[in-house]
Amino acid sequence: MQYLEPHDGRGLKIGALTPHRWVEEMEDPDLLEGFSVLKRAARWVGHYPIRTLGTFGGSIAHGDPSAEWCLLAALLDAEIVAVGPGGERVIPVSDFFHGFFMTALEPDEMIVEVRFLQPAPNAALQEFARRAGDYAIVAAAVTLDMNDGKCRSARVVLGGVADVPLRLTEAERVLEGAEVGREAFEEAGREAAKVVDPPSDVQGTAEYRRDLSAVMVRRALEEAAGDVG
Ligand SMILES: Cc1cc2nc3c(=O)[nH]c(=O)nc-3n(C[C@H](O)[C@H](O)[C@H](O)COP(=O)(O)OP(=O)(O)OC[C@H]3O[C@@H](n4cnc5c(N)ncnc54)[C@H](O)[C@@H]3O)c2cc1C
């Protein structure tokens, strides 16, 4: 269960026991085509020793709503493949995260594979934590579909603002049809900040998280717009 391999033509499948570090070291151009966001996001996962030991499947099963792989799974509509006494089942990510550290997995099931079906050549993840290696206080993951300087469609997912990775269709609508650039990205960030209802805790107040949401969304969109694969 340690592999990163092409899946069904255009997709990518990752074995549950694949260490985070393998994702960070992904070099195969066939794998990177459309999924370089995973490689770029890997540096945000904990510290180097954590990335060498922690696993892709473990992170998804843990279900932390600010974990990078949980956010990217939600962003890219991943499928989670679980195996238990009843056999194998494929769980769409939209049904997988139920709340803080709560998932659709049954107690006797384990994740064996995570599948990313559609490439996302213009995608990015940006996050903020007080100390390098900490879980993000707020993280934003985005994809952009652009044509001729305009945004055809976008997807925006935030971590650290709710009990699951949170898709923000309101911010996505701001981007649809807009000129690609800072103005639209800032507006999408402001919309994200308006819509979220984050918790306050020792890491930061709700107001701080709202401010961070605006900045992280804008930064992620800027990175995605400049990303050519
Ligand atoms: C200081 C520190 C900082 C960290 N920072 C980050 C961070 O910024 N971002 C981030 O994403 N993570 C972070 N982590 C967590 C780290 O990424 C782990 O890799 C992650 O929690 C998974 O670890 P693991 O694979 O060893 O699984 P474990 O920790 O062993 O397991 C986690 C949970 O999932 C279950 N589980 C594990 N594998 C499976 C499976 N295949 N199927 C079903 N259930 C399974 C276990 O039973 C357990 O309940 C951090 C950890 C530390 C200690």
mmCIF file of N, CA, C and O and ligand atoms in Angstrom, residues 16-17 20 44-47 50 53-59 61-62 66-69 105 109-112 127 133-136, ligand 1:
data_model
loop_
_atom_site.group_PDB
_atom_site.id
_atom_site.type_symbol
_atom_site.label_atom_id
_atom_site.label_comp_id
_atom_site.label_asym_id
_atom_site.label_seq_id
_atom_site.Cartn_x
_atom_site.Cartn_y
_atom_site.Cartn_z
ATOM 1 N N ALA A 16 -2.598 3.786 0.800
ATOM 2 C CA ALA A 16 -2.855 4.366 2.122
ATOM 3 C C ALA A 16 -1.584 4.514 2.959
ATOM 4 O O ALA A 16 -1.468 5.426 3.763
ATOM 5 N N LEU A 17 -0.621 3.625 2.772
ATOM 6 C CA LEU A 17 0.586 3.672 3.607
ATOM 7 C C LEU A 17 1.709 4.506 2.996
ATOM 8 O O LEU A 17 2.842 4.486 3.478
ATOM 9 N N HIS A 20 3.982 10.853 3.600
ATOM 10 C CA HIS A 20 3.840 12.219 3.051
ATOM 11 C C HIS A 20 5.069 12.593 2.218
ATOM 12 O O HIS A 20 4.972 13.271 1.208
ATOM 13 N N TRP A 44 3.830 21.678 3.724
ATOM 14 C CA TRP A 44 3.091 22.236 4.859
ATOM 15 C C TRP A 44 2.762 21.165 5.902
ATOM 16 O O TRP A 44 2.295 21.482 7.000
ATOM 17 N N VAL A 45 2.933 19.892 5.553
ATOM 18 C CA VAL A 45 2.527 18.816 6.473
ATOM 19 C C VAL A 45 3.609 18.618 7.536
ATOM 20 O O VAL A 45 4.673 18.041 7.272
ATOM 21 N N GLY A 46 3.351 19.091 8.746
ATOM 22 C CA GLY A 46 4.245 18.869 9.878
ATOM 23 C C GLY A 46 5.696 19.210 9.570
ATOM 24 O O GLY A 46 6.006 20.117 8.799
ATOM 25 N N HIS A 47 6.592 18.457 10.205
ATOM 26 C CA HIS A 47 8.028 18.618 10.003
ATOM 27 C C HIS A 47 8.548 17.445 9.181
ATOM 28 O O HIS A 47 7.845 16.466 8.972
ATOM 29 N N ILE A 50 7.962 13.991 10.605
ATOM 30 C CA ILE A 50 6.541 13.617 10.508
ATOM 31 C C ILE A 50 6.217 13.187 9.085
ATOM 32 O O ILE A 50 5.498 12.217 8.854
ATOM 33 N N LEU A 53 7.308 9.629 8.338
ATOM 34 C CA LEU A 53 6.625 8.536 9.045
ATOM 35 C C LEU A 53 5.117 8.524 8.820
ATOM 36 O O LEU A 53 4.510 7.461 8.695
ATOM 37 N N GLY A 54 4.503 9.694 8.819
ATOM 38 C CA GLY A 54 3.048 9.766 8.673
ATOM 39 C C GLY A 54 2.626 9.337 7.280
ATOM 40 O O GLY A 54 3.377 9.466 6.310
ATOM 41 N N THR A 55 1.413 8.829 7.173
ATOM 42 C CA THR A 55 0.952 8.270 5.900
ATOM 43 C C THR A 55 -0.228 9.049 5.333
ATOM 44 O O THR A 55 -0.990 9.688 6.069
ATOM 45 N N PHE A 56 -0.379 8.928 4.032
ATOM 46 C CA PHE A 56 -1.478 9.609 3.343
ATOM 47 C C PHE A 56 -2.824 9.104 3.869
ATOM 48 O O PHE A 56 -3.703 9.886 4.230
ATOM 49 N N GLY A 57 -2.953 7.780 3.936
ATOM 50 C CA GLY A 57 -4.214 7.200 4.415
ATOM 51 C C GLY A 57 -4.471 7.534 5.876
ATOM 52 O O GLY A 57 -5.616 7.771 6.275
ATOM 53 N N GLY A 58 -3.407 7.575 6.681
ATOM 54 C CA GLY A 58 -3.560 7.906 8.101
ATOM 55 C C GLY A 58 -4.090 9.312 8.288
ATOM 56 O O GLY A 58 -4.934 9.570 9.153
ATOM 57 N N SER A 59 -3.606 10.224 7.472
ATOM 58 C CA SER A 59 -4.055 11.609 7.571
ATOM 59 C C SER A 59 -5.535 11.732 7.188
ATOM 60 O O SER A 59 -6.306 12.422 7.867
ATOM 61 N N ALA A 61 -7.761 9.315 7.331
ATOM 62 C CA ALA A 61 -8.552 8.613 8.353
ATOM 63 C C ALA A 61 -8.661 9.445 9.632
ATOM 64 O O ALA A 61 -9.694 9.433 10.306
ATOM 65 N N HIS A 62 -7.602 10.174 9.958
ATOM 66 C CA HIS A 62 -7.590 11.016 11.156
ATOM 67 C C HIS A 62 -8.651 12.119 11.044
ATOM 68 O O HIS A 62 -9.293 12.480 12.021
ATOM 69 N N SER A 66 -8.152 20.694 9.203
ATOM 70 C CA SER A 66 -7.171 21.576 8.560
ATOM 71 C C SER A 66 -6.003 20.794 7.964
ATOM 72 O O SER A 66 -5.031 21.407 7.510
ATOM 73 N N ALA A 67 -6.087 19.476 7.942
ATOM 74 C CA ALA A 67 -5.005 18.676 7.353
ATOM 75 C C ALA A 67 -4.976 18.872 5.835
ATOM 76 O O ALA A 67 -6.019 18.886 5.175
ATOM 77 N N GLU A 68 -3.780 18.993 5.320
ATOM 78 C CA GLU A 68 -3.611 19.310 3.901
ATOM 79 C C GLU A 68 -4.266 18.267 2.996
ATOM 80 O O GLU A 68 -4.948 18.599 2.026
ATOM 81 N N TRP A 69 -4.068 16.981 3.310
ATOM 82 C CA TRP A 69 -4.606 15.949 2.401
ATOM 83 C C TRP A 69 -6.136 15.911 2.477
ATOM 84 O O TRP A 69 -6.798 15.619 1.477
ATOM 85 N N LEU A 105 -15.800 6.054 7.957
ATOM 86 C CA LEU A 105 -15.227 4.716 8.154
ATOM 87 C C LEU A 105 -15.936 3.991 9.294
ATOM 88 O O LEU A 105 -16.189 4.579 10.354
ATOM 89 N N GLU A 109 -13.195 -0.999 9.429
ATOM 90 C CA GLU A 109 -12.718 -0.724 8.070
ATOM 91 C C GLU A 109 -11.394 0.022 8.104
ATOM 92 O O GLU A 109 -11.135 0.793 9.035
ATOM 93 N N MET A 110 -10.595 -0.199 7.065
ATOM 94 C CA MET A 110 -9.393 0.622 6.903
ATOM 95 C C MET A 110 -9.312 1.164 5.478
ATOM 96 O O MET A 110 -9.827 0.555 4.531
ATOM 97 N N ILE A 111 -8.681 2.322 5.379
ATOM 98 C CA ILE A 111 -8.455 2.903 4.051
ATOM 99 C C ILE A 111 -7.308 2.143 3.394
ATOM 100 O O ILE A 111 -6.286 1.884 4.041
ATOM 101 N N VAL A 112 -7.492 1.800 2.125
ATOM 102 C CA VAL A 112 -6.393 1.163 1.400
ATOM 103 C C VAL A 112 -5.843 2.056 0.287
ATOM 104 O O VAL A 112 -4.691 1.924 -0.115
ATOM 105 N N GLU A 127 -1.477 28.270 3.488
ATOM 106 C CA GLU A 127 -1.943 28.196 4.871
ATOM 107 C C GLU A 127 -1.091 29.064 5.780
ATOM 108 O O GLU A 127 0.005 29.494 5.415
ATOM 109 N N GLY A 133 5.450 23.819 10.739
ATOM 110 C CA GLY A 133 5.195 22.433 11.107
ATOM 111 C C GLY A 133 3.910 22.223 11.870
ATOM 112 O O GLY A 133 3.425 21.103 11.971
ATOM 113 N N ASP A 134 3.342 23.301 12.421
ATOM 114 C CA ASP A 134 2.061 23.153 13.116
ATOM 115 C C ASP A 134 0.938 22.963 12.100
ATOM 116 O O ASP A 134 1.064 23.357 10.941
ATOM 117 N N TYR A 135 -0.162 22.387 12.572
ATOM 118 C CA TYR A 135 -1.371 22.400 11.751
ATOM 119 C C TYR A 135 -1.739 23.850 11.458
ATOM 120 O O TYR A 135 -1.513 24.747 12.285
ATOM 121 N N ALA A 136 -2.341 24.065 10.305
ATOM 122 C CA ALA A 136 -2.725 25.424 9.921
ATOM 123 C C ALA A 136 -3.797 25.966 10.860
ATOM 124 O O ALA A 136 -4.690 25.228 11.286
HETATM 125 C C1 LIG B 1 3.904 17.995 15.736
HETATM 126 C C2 LIG B 1 2.989 17.467 14.675
HETATM 127 C C3 LIG B 1 2.596 18.315 13.645
HETATM 128 C C4 LIG B 1 1.758 17.838 12.650
HETATM 129 N N1 LIG B 1 1.385 18.690 11.663
HETATM 130 C C5 LIG B 1 0.558 18.244 10.703
HETATM 131 C C6 LIG B 1 0.144 19.115 9.661
HETATM 132 O O1 LIG B 1 0.535 20.277 9.586
HETATM 133 N N2 LIG B 1 -0.707 18.614 8.731
HETATM 134 C C7 LIG B 1 -1.154 17.313 8.773
HETATM 135 O O2 LIG B 1 -1.918 16.915 7.905
HETATM 136 N N3 LIG B 1 -0.767 16.479 9.745
HETATM 137 C C8 LIG B 1 0.075 16.903 10.699
HETATM 138 N N4 LIG B 1 0.456 16.042 11.678
HETATM 139 C C9 LIG B 1 -0.063 14.650 11.672
HETATM 140 C C10 LIG B 1 0.711 13.822 10.703
HETATM 141 O O3 LIG B 1 0.484 14.325 9.416
HETATM 142 C C11 LIG B 1 0.321 12.358 10.627
HETATM 143 O O4 LIG B 1 0.977 11.900 9.520
HETATM 144 C C12 LIG B 1 -1.123 12.007 10.432
HETATM 145 O O5 LIG B 1 -1.845 12.233 11.626
HETATM 146 C C13 LIG B 1 -1.262 10.510 10.104
HETATM 147 O O6 LIG B 1 -0.325 9.776 10.840
HETATM 148 P P1 LIG B 1 -0.161 8.220 10.631
HETATM 149 O O7 LIG B 1 -0.191 7.877 9.196
HETATM 150 O O8 LIG B 1 1.018 7.792 11.446
HETATM 151 O O9 LIG B 1 -1.474 7.663 11.260
HETATM 152 P P2 LIG B 1 -1.759 7.453 12.807
HETATM 153 O O10 LIG B 1 -1.392 8.672 13.575
HETATM 154 O O11 LIG B 1 -1.169 6.152 13.210
HETATM 155 O O12 LIG B 1 -3.327 7.277 12.756
HETATM 156 C C14 LIG B 1 -4.216 8.362 12.834
HETATM 157 C C15 LIG B 1 -5.615 7.765 13.018
HETATM 158 O O13 LIG B 1 -6.050 7.180 11.791
HETATM 159 C C16 LIG B 1 -6.199 5.754 11.938
HETATM 160 N N5 LIG B 1 -5.608 5.184 10.730
HETATM 161 C C17 LIG B 1 -4.330 5.290 10.294
HETATM 162 N N6 LIG B 1 -4.193 4.719 9.090
HETATM 163 C C18 LIG B 1 -5.419 4.252 8.745
HETATM 164 C C19 LIG B 1 -5.939 3.568 7.588
HETATM 165 N N7 LIG B 1 -5.174 3.258 6.536
HETATM 166 N N8 LIG B 1 -7.260 3.239 7.585
HETATM 167 C C20 LIG B 1 -8.051 3.544 8.636
HETATM 168 N N9 LIG B 1 -7.622 4.177 9.751
HETATM 169 C C21 LIG B 1 -6.317 4.537 9.797
HETATM 170 C C22 LIG B 1 -5.497 5.363 13.225
HETATM 171 O O14 LIG B 1 -6.114 4.249 13.820
HETATM 172 C C23 LIG B 1 -5.692 6.626 14.059
HETATM 173 O O15 LIG B 1 -6.977 6.662 14.618
HETATM 174 C C24 LIG B 1 1.299 16.488 12.674
HETATM 175 C C25 LIG B 1 1.710 15.639 13.697
HETATM 176 C C26 LIG B 1 2.549 16.117 14.690
HETATM 177 C C27 LIG B 1 2.979 15.167 15.763
#
